[in-house]
Amino acid sequence: MNITKTNVDALNAVVTIEVAKEDYASKVEKILGDYRKTASIPGFRKGAVPMSLIKKQYGKAVVLDEVNKLLQERLNQYLVEEKIEILGNPIPKETKEFDFDADAFTFEFELGLAPEFSVDLSKANVTRYNITVSDEMLEEQLERIQKQFGALVTKEKVEDGDDLKGTFVNEEAGINHTTSITVDTFKRKTDIKKFIGKKVGDVVTVNTKGLFDDEHKLMEYLGLDHEAVHGLDVEVQFTIEGITTNTKAELNQELFDKLFGAGVVNSVEELKEKIKEDALKQFEQQADQKFLNDVTESLLENTKFELPAEFLKKWIQTVGETPLTADQAEEEFAKSEKGLRYQLIEGKVVTENNLQLTFEEIKTYAATVIKQQMAQFGQTDPSDADVENIVNRVLSNQEEAKRLSDQIMSEKIVNLFKDKVKATSKDVTFDEFVKVMYGEA
C-alpha cells in the first residue's frame, strides 16, 4: 500500500492511497472461507458449497468492506504518524466505477488542514473585576438568615414587611409566574400601600416600570429573560395566595452552630466574616467567568488566521444523518465558525502551556466536589472508602467524567490567563458587576 499527500494550498491537501490486491486478499479469502462453512444454499450440504458460488454471492460485498476498513485504518495511521492536523474528517473524492477484477485501486481523500498561527496573550485587553461585599449587603444577609431561621407565622391581612406568595399575570406580555416576594421589595411606596390590608385571594394591579430598584429583579419575580425586562412598561395583576411573616431568629450561639457546626462561629462579628468569606468565593467564580469570557473575545479579535472554509462547508453537508444543501451548510458554517476558531485558539494555548490533565487530578477534583455535596446534606465526615466508591461510580459515566474534565481544564485556563494576561483590575459592587455583565455599564 502506498500513501502520498499533495498540498493544494496552505489549508487544503489531497491524500492518495494505492491499494493492491495482496493488501486485502488474505482477509477476504478467510472471511469467504468462514462463510462457506456456514452457508446454507439449496442443493448443497452445509459446508460443501463450492467456493466459486460463495465468491459470486458474497465476494464483491466482502471486498468492498475489507478495502473500506483498510482505507480508514491506514489513513488514520498515516495522519497520526505524519502529525497532520486536520479540521473535520477526510472527504473521499468521487472515483469511477469500482473494478473488482483490478489488481490495484487508487483512492483520493480531500483534507482541510489546521491553520498555522500563534497566540499572544499579552495582546488581550480586558478588565478583571473584583466584586466587593458592602456593609449593606452583609446586613441584608443577616436579615435574611434571621428570617429564614425564625418562626413562620400565617396572617390574614398584609402588613408592611410581610412575605407574600402569589402569581404575577399579564397574558399579552406572556407573564404567568408564581413567586414569593416581600412587600417592601417594591420600590414605590404607592405600590406597597396597595397591598396593605389585602387578604388571600385579593388581586393587586401594579405597573412593571420602576416596580423595583433594579430592573433585573423583574427577571426573578416575573419569570422573564434578560432581553424582555428592559423598558418593560405593562400592568400586571398579582393574586395573593399566601401571607406570612417571620419572627426573626436571635443571633446567638445556637443559631451559629446550626449554620456552620459547633464552635465554628462564636460571635456576630465572626458570623459577618464567615458570610463575607462565602460571598467572596461565590463572587470570585462569577468574576472568573466574566474574565474568561472577556479574554476569549479579545483573543478571537486579535488572533487572525484563515480557515479552509470551502472544505468545511462541503464536510458539513455530509457529516450529519441527513445531507444538507449548500445553502444550509453555509448557514451552519456561519453559526459554528466563531466556536471553531476559539477551539483552535484554546487548543494552541493548552498545548503551548502544557495544560494536560491526569486521571489522578480528575479523581481528586471529583472527590472534592462529592465531599462538598455530602456536606450540604449533613455528611461532614464521610469515610475515604465511601467517597472513593462514589468517585469510581461517577467517573464510570463518560458524560460525567467529561464534564468534570472540562471544569478542571477551564480552571487551569483561567489561572493561566490570570498569570499571563495583563488585565486592568477594578473593584465593583455586585450590583455594578451585574450591569457590566449585561453590558449596561
GROMACS .gro file of C-alpha atoms in nm:
model
  441
    1MET     CA    1   0.000   0.000   0.000
    2ASN     CA    2   0.133   0.342  -0.098
    3ILE     CA    3   0.017   0.672   0.056
    4THR     CA    4   0.114   1.020  -0.064
    5LYS     CA    5  -0.001   1.374   0.018
    6THR     CA    6  -0.027   1.662  -0.227
    7ASN     CA    7  -0.075   2.013  -0.090
    8VAL     CA    8  -0.331   2.214  -0.284
    9ASP     CA    9  -0.254   2.525  -0.077
   10ALA     CA   10  -0.172   2.607   0.286
   11LEU     CA   11  -0.514   2.489   0.408
   12ASN     CA   12  -0.608   2.209   0.167
   13ALA     CA   13  -0.445   1.884   0.062
   14VAL     CA   14  -0.526   1.557  -0.114
   15VAL     CA   15  -0.411   1.219   0.016
   16THR     CA   16  -0.379   0.944  -0.244
   17ILE     CA   17  -0.388   0.581  -0.132
   18GLU     CA   18  -0.299   0.295  -0.365
   19VAL     CA   19  -0.435  -0.041  -0.252
   20ALA     CA   20  -0.301  -0.359  -0.410
   21LYS     CA   21  -0.488  -0.689  -0.413
   22GLU     CA   22  -0.230  -0.851  -0.185
   23ASP     CA   23  -0.312  -0.589   0.081
   24TYR     CA   24  -0.654  -0.740   0.144
   25ALA     CA   25  -0.672  -1.075  -0.042
   26SER     CA   26  -0.583  -1.298   0.254
   27LYS     CA   27  -0.851  -1.144   0.476
   28VAL     CA   28  -1.112  -1.174   0.201
   29GLU     CA   29  -1.024  -1.540   0.148
   30LYS     CA   30  -1.051  -1.612   0.521
   31ILE     CA   31  -1.389  -1.442   0.550
   32LEU     CA   32  -1.525  -1.621   0.244
   33GLY     CA   33  -1.389  -1.948   0.384
   34ASP     CA   34  -1.582  -1.887   0.706
   35TYR     CA   35  -1.895  -1.809   0.503
   36ARG     CA   36  -1.850  -2.139   0.316
   37LYS     CA   37  -1.851  -2.334   0.642
   38THR     CA   38  -2.187  -2.195   0.749
   39ALA     CA   39  -2.358  -2.110   0.418
   40SER     CA   40  -2.693  -2.276   0.359
   41ILE     CA   41  -2.769  -2.290  -0.015
   42PRO     CA   42  -3.033  -2.524  -0.162
   43GLY     CA   43  -2.879  -2.827  -0.338
   44PHE     CA   44  -2.561  -2.831  -0.130
   45ARG     CA   45  -2.473  -2.975   0.205
   46LYS     CA   46  -2.375  -2.728   0.475
   47GLY     CA   47  -2.001  -2.668   0.443
   48ALA     CA   48  -1.984  -2.819   0.094
   49VAL     CA   49  -2.088  -2.518  -0.113
   50PRO     CA   50  -1.834  -2.454  -0.395
   51MET     CA   51  -1.606  -2.159  -0.325
   52SER     CA   52  -1.685  -2.020  -0.672
   53LEU     CA   53  -2.050  -1.988  -0.571
   54ILE     CA   54  -1.958  -1.825  -0.238
   55LYS     CA   55  -1.740  -1.572  -0.421
   56LYS     CA   56  -2.013  -1.499  -0.669
   57GLN     CA   57  -2.269  -1.438  -0.397
   58TYR     CA   58  -2.059  -1.262  -0.132
   59GLY     CA   59  -1.727  -1.171  -0.292
   60LYS     CA   60  -1.796  -0.812  -0.400
   61ALA     CA   61  -1.952  -0.713  -0.069
   62VAL     CA   62  -1.663  -0.862   0.130
   63VAL     CA   63  -1.401  -0.695  -0.090
   64LEU     CA   64  -1.571  -0.357  -0.055
   65ASP     CA   65  -1.598  -0.396   0.323
   66GLU     CA   66  -1.235  -0.503   0.369
   67VAL     CA   67  -1.098  -0.234   0.138
   68ASN     CA   68  -1.300   0.030   0.325
   69LYS     CA   69  -1.171  -0.093   0.664
   70LEU     CA   70  -0.816  -0.095   0.531
   71LEU     CA   71  -0.850   0.258   0.394
   72GLN     CA   72  -0.984   0.401   0.721
   73GLU     CA   73  -0.719   0.224   0.928
   74ARG     CA   74  -0.423   0.325   0.713
   75LEU     CA   75  -0.545   0.681   0.652
   76ASN     CA   76  -0.587   0.744   1.027
   77GLN     CA   77  -0.249   0.583   1.094
   78TYR     CA   78  -0.086   0.800   0.826
   79LEU     CA   79  -0.232   1.123   0.968
   80VAL     CA   80  -0.106   1.036   1.316
   81GLU     CA   81   0.241   0.925   1.202
   82GLU     CA   82   0.290   1.232   0.982
   83LYS     CA   83   0.143   1.461   1.252
   84ILE     CA   84  -0.101   1.614   1.008
   85GLU     CA   85  -0.357   1.829   1.193
   86ILE     CA   86  -0.689   1.838   1.010
   87LEU     CA   87  -1.027   2.003   1.058
   88GLY     CA   88  -1.338   1.792   1.016
   89ASN     CA   89  -1.283   1.450   0.858
   90PRO     CA   90  -1.124   1.345   0.527
   91ILE     CA   91  -1.374   1.355   0.240
   92PRO     CA   92  -1.339   1.079  -0.024
   93LYS     CA   93  -1.323   1.216  -0.377
   94GLU     CA   94  -1.557   1.061  -0.629
   95THR     CA   95  -1.400   0.778  -0.826
   96LYS     CA   96  -1.503   0.595  -1.136
   97GLU     CA   97  -1.692   0.267  -1.103
   98PHE     CA   98  -1.517   0.016  -0.880
   99ASP     CA   99  -1.342  -0.256  -1.087
  100PHE     CA  100  -1.341  -0.569  -0.871
  101ASP     CA  101  -1.108  -0.750  -1.112
  102ALA     CA  102  -0.834  -0.489  -1.098
  103ASP     CA  103  -0.503  -0.573  -0.932
  104ALA     CA  104  -0.485  -0.231  -0.763
  105PHE     CA  105  -0.718   0.052  -0.668
  106THR     CA  106  -0.648   0.423  -0.620
  107PHE     CA  107  -0.845   0.637  -0.378
  108GLU     CA  108  -0.820   1.010  -0.306
  109PHE     CA  109  -0.927   1.199   0.007
  110GLU     CA  110  -0.962   1.574   0.049
  111LEU     CA  111  -0.821   1.720   0.370
  112GLY     CA  112  -0.889   2.053   0.541
  113LEU     CA  113  -0.565   2.144   0.719
  114ALA     CA  114  -0.549   2.323   1.053
  115PRO     CA  115  -0.401   2.671   1.005
  116GLU     CA  116  -0.063   2.777   1.140
  117PHE     CA  117  -0.087   3.069   1.384
  118SER     CA  118   0.041   3.196   1.716
  119VAL     CA  119  -0.144   3.317   2.025
  120ASP     CA  120  -0.010   3.627   2.201
  121LEU     CA  121  -0.176   3.651   2.542
  122SER     CA  122  -0.018   3.990   2.601
  123LYS     CA  123  -0.247   4.140   2.335
  124ALA     CA  124  -0.561   4.061   2.533
  125ASN     CA  125  -0.708   4.391   2.652
  126VAL     CA  126  -0.953   4.322   2.935
  127THR     CA  127  -1.064   4.432   3.280
  128ARG     CA  128  -1.056   4.191   3.571
  129TYR     CA  129  -1.334   4.266   3.817
  130ASN     CA  130  -1.306   4.216   4.193
  131ILE     CA  131  -1.653   4.206   4.344
  132THR     CA  132  -1.661   4.356   4.691
  133VAL     CA  133  -1.900   4.282   4.977
  134SER     CA  134  -2.058   4.601   5.111
  135ASP     CA  135  -2.176   4.654   5.469
  136GLU     CA  136  -2.528   4.695   5.332
  137MET     CA  137  -2.507   4.352   5.168
  138LEU     CA  138  -2.386   4.196   5.495
  139GLU     CA  139  -2.677   4.347   5.686
  140GLU     CA  140  -2.922   4.218   5.421
  141GLN     CA  141  -2.775   3.870   5.455
  142LEU     CA  142  -2.804   3.881   5.835
  143GLU     CA  143  -3.166   3.990   5.797
  144ARG     CA  144  -3.231   3.706   5.554
  145ILE     CA  145  -3.073   3.448   5.785
  146GLN     CA  146  -3.273   3.571   6.084
  147LYS     CA  147  -3.596   3.550   5.883
  148GLN     CA  148  -3.508   3.211   5.736
  149PHE     CA  149  -3.448   3.054   6.077
  150GLY     CA  150  -3.720   3.248   6.257
  151ALA     CA  151  -4.070   3.123   6.326
  152LEU     CA  152  -4.309   3.139   6.031
  153VAL     CA  153  -4.649   3.289   6.112
  154THR     CA  154  -4.952   3.280   5.879
  155LYS     CA  155  -5.153   3.603   5.866
  156GLU     CA  156  -5.497   3.708   5.746
  157LYS     CA  157  -5.411   4.060   5.628
  158VAL     CA  158  -5.099   4.209   5.471
  159GLU     CA  159  -4.881   4.441   5.677
  160ASP     CA  160  -4.557   4.616   5.587
  161GLY     CA  161  -4.265   4.370   5.576
  162ASP     CA  162  -4.481   4.061   5.526
  163ASP     CA  163  -4.394   3.786   5.279
  164LEU     CA  164  -4.641   3.712   5.001
  165LYS     CA  165  -4.684   3.409   4.783
  166GLY     CA  166  -4.875   3.471   4.463
  167THR     CA  167  -4.881   3.485   4.084
  168PHE     CA  168  -4.799   3.775   3.853
  169VAL     CA  169  -5.008   3.765   3.534
  170ASN     CA  170  -5.023   3.959   3.207
  171GLU     CA  171  -5.125   3.721   2.931
  172GLU     CA  172  -5.047   3.962   2.645
  173ALA     CA  173  -4.689   4.004   2.770
  174GLY     CA  174  -4.654   3.628   2.831
  175ILE     CA  175  -4.631   3.671   3.208
  176ASN     CA  176  -4.770   3.400   3.434
  177HIS     CA  177  -4.525   3.338   3.716
  178THR     CA  178  -4.575   3.218   4.072
  179THR     CA  179  -4.326   3.363   4.319
  180SER     CA  180  -4.261   3.467   4.676
  181ILE     CA  181  -4.193   3.833   4.750
  182THR     CA  182  -4.161   4.060   5.050
  183VAL     CA  183  -4.392   4.362   5.046
  184ASP     CA  184  -4.111   4.613   5.098
  185THR     CA  185  -3.929   4.476   4.790
  186PHE     CA  186  -4.145   4.709   4.579
  187LYS     CA  187  -3.972   5.042   4.513
  188ARG     CA  188  -4.271   5.280   4.521
  189LYS     CA  189  -4.449   5.347   4.850
  190THR     CA  190  -4.771   5.381   4.650
  191ASP     CA  191  -4.735   5.020   4.535
  192ILE     CA  192  -4.663   4.899   4.888
  193LYS     CA  193  -4.980   5.074   5.015
  194LYS     CA  194  -5.186   4.885   4.754
  195PHE     CA  195  -5.101   4.559   4.934
  196ILE     CA  196  -5.150   4.674   5.293
  197GLY     CA  197  -5.471   4.528   5.437
  198LYS     CA  198  -5.529   4.284   5.148
  199LYS     CA  199  -5.625   3.919   5.206
  200VAL     CA  200  -5.563   3.585   5.037
  201GLY     CA  201  -5.750   3.581   4.706
  202ASP     CA  202  -5.729   3.958   4.653
  203VAL     CA  203  -5.578   4.085   4.327
  204VAL     CA  204  -5.346   4.389   4.318
  205THR     CA  205  -5.251   4.565   3.992
  206VAL     CA  206  -4.910   4.731   3.958
  207ASN     CA  207  -4.703   4.867   3.670
  208THR     CA  208  -4.372   4.698   3.586
  209LYS     CA  209  -4.193   5.024   3.504
  210GLY     CA  210  -3.994   5.123   3.811
  211LEU     CA  211  -4.157   4.845   4.014
  212PHE     CA  212  -3.823   4.753   4.177
  213ASP     CA  213  -3.499   4.938   4.246
  214ASP     CA  214  -3.331   4.727   3.974
  215GLU     CA  215  -3.496   4.613   3.651
  216HIS     CA  216  -3.313   4.281   3.676
  217LYS     CA  217  -3.541   4.182   3.965
  218LEU     CA  218  -3.820   4.157   3.708
  219MET     CA  219  -3.637   3.850   3.575
  220GLU     CA  220  -3.672   3.675   3.911
  221TYR     CA  221  -4.021   3.784   4.012
  222LEU     CA  222  -4.192   3.782   3.670
  223GLY     CA  223  -4.007   3.483   3.523
  224LEU     CA  224  -3.876   3.676   3.221
  225ASP     CA  225  -3.543   3.663   3.038
  226HIS     CA  226  -3.292   3.946   3.034
  227GLU     CA  227  -3.398   4.091   2.700
  228ALA     CA  228  -3.764   4.109   2.798
  229VAL     CA  229  -3.731   4.314   3.117
  230HIS     CA  230  -3.560   4.626   2.983
  231GLY     CA  231  -3.804   4.910   2.938
  232LEU     CA  232  -4.094   4.680   3.022
  233ASP     CA  233  -4.398   4.901   3.085
  234VAL     CA  234  -4.713   4.693   3.137
  235GLU     CA  235  -4.977   4.639   3.402
  236VAL     CA  236  -4.952   4.308   3.592
  237GLN     CA  237  -5.203   4.153   3.830
  238PHE     CA  238  -5.072   3.986   4.144
  239THR     CA  239  -5.311   3.735   4.301
  240ILE     CA  240  -5.230   3.685   4.669
  241GLU     CA  241  -5.214   3.314   4.755
  242GLY     CA  242  -5.044   3.327   5.093
  243ILE     CA  243  -4.944   3.583   5.362
  244THR     CA  244  -4.674   3.505   5.615
  245THR     CA  245  -4.423   3.681   5.835
  246ASN     CA  246  -4.116   3.562   6.014
  247THR     CA  247  -4.028   3.641   6.370
  248LYS     CA  248  -3.654   3.691   6.348
  249ALA     CA  249  -3.424   3.432   6.500
  250GLU     CA  250  -3.184   3.560   6.764
  251LEU     CA  251  -2.819   3.594   6.662
  252ASN     CA  252  -2.693   3.358   6.930
  253GLN     CA  253  -2.464   3.054   6.962
  254GLU     CA  254  -2.749   2.813   6.890
  255LEU     CA  255  -2.805   2.977   6.551
  256PHE     CA  256  -2.430   2.999   6.477
  257ASP     CA  257  -2.389   2.625   6.545
  258LYS     CA  258  -2.694   2.542   6.334
  259LEU     CA  259  -2.548   2.736   6.041
  260PHE     CA  260  -2.183   2.625   6.047
  261GLY     CA  261  -2.137   2.349   6.302
  262ALA     CA  262  -2.047   2.359   6.669
  263GLY     CA  263  -1.790   2.621   6.765
  264VAL     CA  264  -1.703   2.735   6.410
  265VAL     CA  265  -1.859   3.080   6.463
  266ASN     CA  266  -1.885   3.233   6.810
  267SER     CA  267  -1.998   3.594   6.762
  268VAL     CA  268  -2.191   3.824   6.531
  269GLU     CA  269  -1.863   3.967   6.400
  270GLU     CA  270  -1.736   3.619   6.320
  271LEU     CA  271  -2.070   3.544   6.151
  272LYS     CA  272  -2.028   3.852   5.932
  273GLU     CA  273  -1.675   3.745   5.841
  274LYS     CA  274  -1.800   3.398   5.751
  275ILE     CA  275  -2.081   3.540   5.536
  276LYS     CA  276  -1.832   3.772   5.368
  277GLU     CA  277  -1.588   3.486   5.306
  278ASP     CA  278  -1.856   3.266   5.146
  279ALA     CA  279  -1.987   3.556   4.937
  280LEU     CA  280  -1.639   3.641   4.808
  281LYS     CA  281  -1.587   3.278   4.699
  282GLN     CA  282  -1.912   3.288   4.505
  283PHE     CA  283  -1.834   3.629   4.358
  284GLU     CA  284  -1.487   3.513   4.254
  285GLN     CA  285  -1.640   3.232   4.046
  286GLN     CA  286  -1.869   3.479   3.869
  287ALA     CA  287  -1.586   3.728   3.815
  288ASP     CA  288  -1.362   3.450   3.681
  289GLN     CA  289  -1.630   3.350   3.430
  290LYS     CA  290  -1.660   3.711   3.314
  291PHE     CA  291  -1.280   3.735   3.291
  292LEU     CA  292  -1.264   3.413   3.087
  293ASN     CA  293  -1.539   3.535   2.853
  294ASP     CA  294  -1.365   3.869   2.800
  295VAL     CA  295  -1.024   3.714   2.735
  296THR     CA  296  -1.189   3.472   2.491
  297GLU     CA  297  -1.348   3.758   2.297
  298SER     CA  298  -1.022   3.953   2.297
  299LEU     CA  299  -0.822   3.656   2.169
  300LEU     CA  300  -1.078   3.593   1.895
  301GLU     CA  301  -1.046   3.956   1.789
  302ASN     CA  302  -0.665   3.968   1.800
  303THR     CA  303  -0.570   3.621   1.671
  304LYS     CA  304  -0.601   3.621   1.293
  305PHE     CA  305  -0.588   3.312   1.071
  306GLU     CA  306  -0.767   3.167   0.770
  307LEU     CA  307  -0.979   2.852   0.773
  308PRO     CA  308  -1.035   2.602   0.489
  309ALA     CA  309  -1.387   2.741   0.464
  310GLU     CA  310  -1.495   2.575   0.139
  311PHE     CA  311  -1.375   2.235   0.257
  312LEU     CA  312  -1.555   2.274   0.591
  313LYS     CA  313  -1.881   2.371   0.420
  314LYS     CA  314  -1.851   2.065   0.199
  315TRP     CA  315  -1.781   1.847   0.503
  316ILE     CA  316  -2.078   1.994   0.693
  317GLN     CA  317  -2.303   1.887   0.405
  318THR     CA  318  -2.211   1.522   0.457
  319VAL     CA  319  -2.142   1.484   0.831
  320GLY     CA  320  -2.499   1.465   0.967
  321GLU     CA  321  -2.757   1.191   0.939
  322THR     CA  322  -2.939   1.395   0.675
  323PRO     CA  323  -2.731   1.556   0.396
  324LEU     CA  324  -2.753   1.937   0.384
  325THR     CA  325  -2.783   2.165   0.084
  326ALA     CA  326  -2.503   2.409   0.003
  327ASP     CA  327  -2.710   2.696   0.148
  328GLN     CA  328  -2.780   2.505   0.470
  329ALA     CA  329  -2.411   2.419   0.506
  330GLU     CA  330  -2.321   2.786   0.453
  331GLU     CA  331  -2.559   2.881   0.734
  332GLU     CA  332  -2.425   2.612   0.969
  333PHE     CA  333  -2.067   2.718   0.900
  334ALA     CA  334  -2.151   3.080   0.982
  335LYS     CA  335  -2.303   2.966   1.315
  336SER     CA  336  -2.009   2.747   1.412
  337GLU     CA  337  -1.712   2.946   1.278
  338LYS     CA  338  -1.656   3.151   1.593
  339GLY     CA  339  -1.668   2.841   1.814
  340LEU     CA  340  -1.427   2.656   1.585
  341ARG     CA  341  -1.185   2.947   1.589
  342TYR     CA  342  -1.179   2.958   1.969
  343GLN     CA  343  -1.148   2.579   1.985
  344LEU     CA  344  -0.829   2.610   1.779
  345ILE     CA  345  -0.701   2.901   1.990
  346GLU     CA  346  -0.773   2.715   2.314
  347GLY     CA  347  -0.603   2.402   2.180
  348LYS     CA  348  -0.293   2.607   2.098
  349VAL     CA  349  -0.294   2.764   2.447
  350VAL     CA  350  -0.332   2.423   2.614
  351THR     CA  351  -0.052   2.268   2.407
  352GLU     CA  352   0.196   2.556   2.433
  353ASN     CA  353   0.148   2.584   2.810
  354ASN     CA  354   0.140   2.209   2.877
  355LEU     CA  355  -0.203   2.216   3.042
  356GLN     CA  356  -0.254   1.843   3.038
  357LEU     CA  357  -0.491   1.652   3.267
  358THR     CA  358  -0.407   1.337   3.458
  359PHE     CA  359  -0.656   1.080   3.579
  360GLU     CA  360  -0.541   1.142   3.937
  361GLU     CA  361  -0.628   1.512   3.901
  362ILE     CA  362  -0.977   1.421   3.784
  363LYS     CA  363  -1.023   1.176   4.073
  364THR     CA  364  -0.904   1.431   4.330
  365TYR     CA  365  -1.131   1.701   4.188
  366ALA     CA  366  -1.430   1.464   4.180
  367ALA     CA  367  -1.366   1.366   4.544
  368THR     CA  368  -1.360   1.733   4.648
  369VAL     CA  369  -1.688   1.805   4.469
  370ILE     CA  370  -1.853   1.498   4.620
  371LYS     CA  371  -1.742   1.589   4.975
  372GLN     CA  372  -1.885   1.939   4.930
  373GLN     CA  373  -2.215   1.794   4.811
  374MET     CA  374  -2.228   1.547   5.101
  375ALA     CA  375  -2.158   1.827   5.349
  376GLN     CA  376  -2.462   2.014   5.220
  377PHE     CA  377  -2.674   1.719   5.335
  378GLY     CA  378  -2.510   1.698   5.677
  379GLN     CA  379  -2.245   1.432   5.598
  380THR     CA  380  -1.945   1.636   5.707
  381ASP     CA  381  -1.704   1.348   5.769
  382PRO     CA  382  -1.755   1.068   5.512
  383SER     CA  383  -1.509   0.780   5.507
  384ASP     CA  384  -1.241   0.766   5.234
  385ALA     CA  385  -1.387   0.435   5.116
  386ASP     CA  386  -1.735   0.582   5.073
  387VAL     CA  387  -1.601   0.880   4.879
  388GLU     CA  388  -1.383   0.659   4.658
  389ASN     CA  389  -1.677   0.433   4.574
  390ILE     CA  390  -1.885   0.732   4.469
  391VAL     CA  391  -1.594   0.876   4.267
  392ASN     CA  392  -1.548   0.548   4.079
  393ARG     CA  393  -1.919   0.531   4.006
  394VAL     CA  394  -1.928   0.892   3.883
  395LEU     CA  395  -1.622   0.855   3.661
  396SER     CA  396  -1.760   0.537   3.504
  397ASN     CA  397  -2.015   0.765   3.338
  398GLN     CA  398  -1.836   0.908   3.033
  399GLU     CA  399  -2.053   1.221   3.015
  400GLU     CA  400  -1.995   1.299   3.383
  401ALA     CA  401  -1.622   1.233   3.352
  402LYS     CA  402  -1.604   1.470   3.055
  403ARG     CA  403  -1.800   1.738   3.242
  404LEU     CA  404  -1.556   1.721   3.535
  405SER     CA  405  -1.256   1.722   3.299
  406ASP     CA  406  -1.390   2.032   3.124
  407GLN     CA  407  -1.437   2.207   3.460
  408ILE     CA  408  -1.077   2.133   3.564
  409MET     CA  409  -0.939   2.246   3.228
  410SER     CA  410  -1.146   2.564   3.247
  411GLU     CA  411  -0.996   2.639   3.589
  412LYS     CA  412  -0.645   2.573   3.454
  413ILE     CA  413  -0.705   2.811   3.163
  414VAL     CA  414  -0.849   3.083   3.390
  415ASN     CA  415  -0.545   3.056   3.620
  416LEU     CA  416  -0.312   3.074   3.320
  417PHE     CA  417  -0.490   3.384   3.193
  418LYS     CA  418  -0.469   3.542   3.541
  419ASP     CA  419  -0.095   3.482   3.534
  420LYS     CA  420  -0.017   3.587   3.176
  421VAL     CA  421  -0.285   3.832   3.063
  422LYS     CA  422  -0.215   4.192   3.157
  423ALA     CA  423  -0.560   4.294   3.279
  424THR     CA  424  -0.674   4.616   3.443
  425SER     CA  425  -0.805   4.541   3.793
  426LYS     CA  426  -1.125   4.712   3.908
  427ASP     CA  427  -1.322   4.685   4.234
  428VAL     CA  428  -1.700   4.686   4.190
  429THR     CA  429  -2.008   4.613   4.397
  430PHE     CA  430  -2.221   4.316   4.299
  431ASP     CA  431  -2.489   4.545   4.152
  432GLU     CA  432  -2.224   4.723   3.944
  433PHE     CA  433  -2.089   4.387   3.828
  434VAL     CA  434  -2.436   4.273   3.716
  435LYS     CA  435  -2.465   4.583   3.499
  436VAL     CA  436  -2.121   4.520   3.349
  437MET     CA  437  -2.207   4.154   3.291
  438TYR     CA  438  -2.508   4.253   3.083
  439GLY     CA  439  -2.331   4.537   2.903
  440GLU     CA  440  -2.510   4.822   3.078
  441ALA     CA  441  -2.218   4.993   3.246
   0.00000   0.00000   0.00000
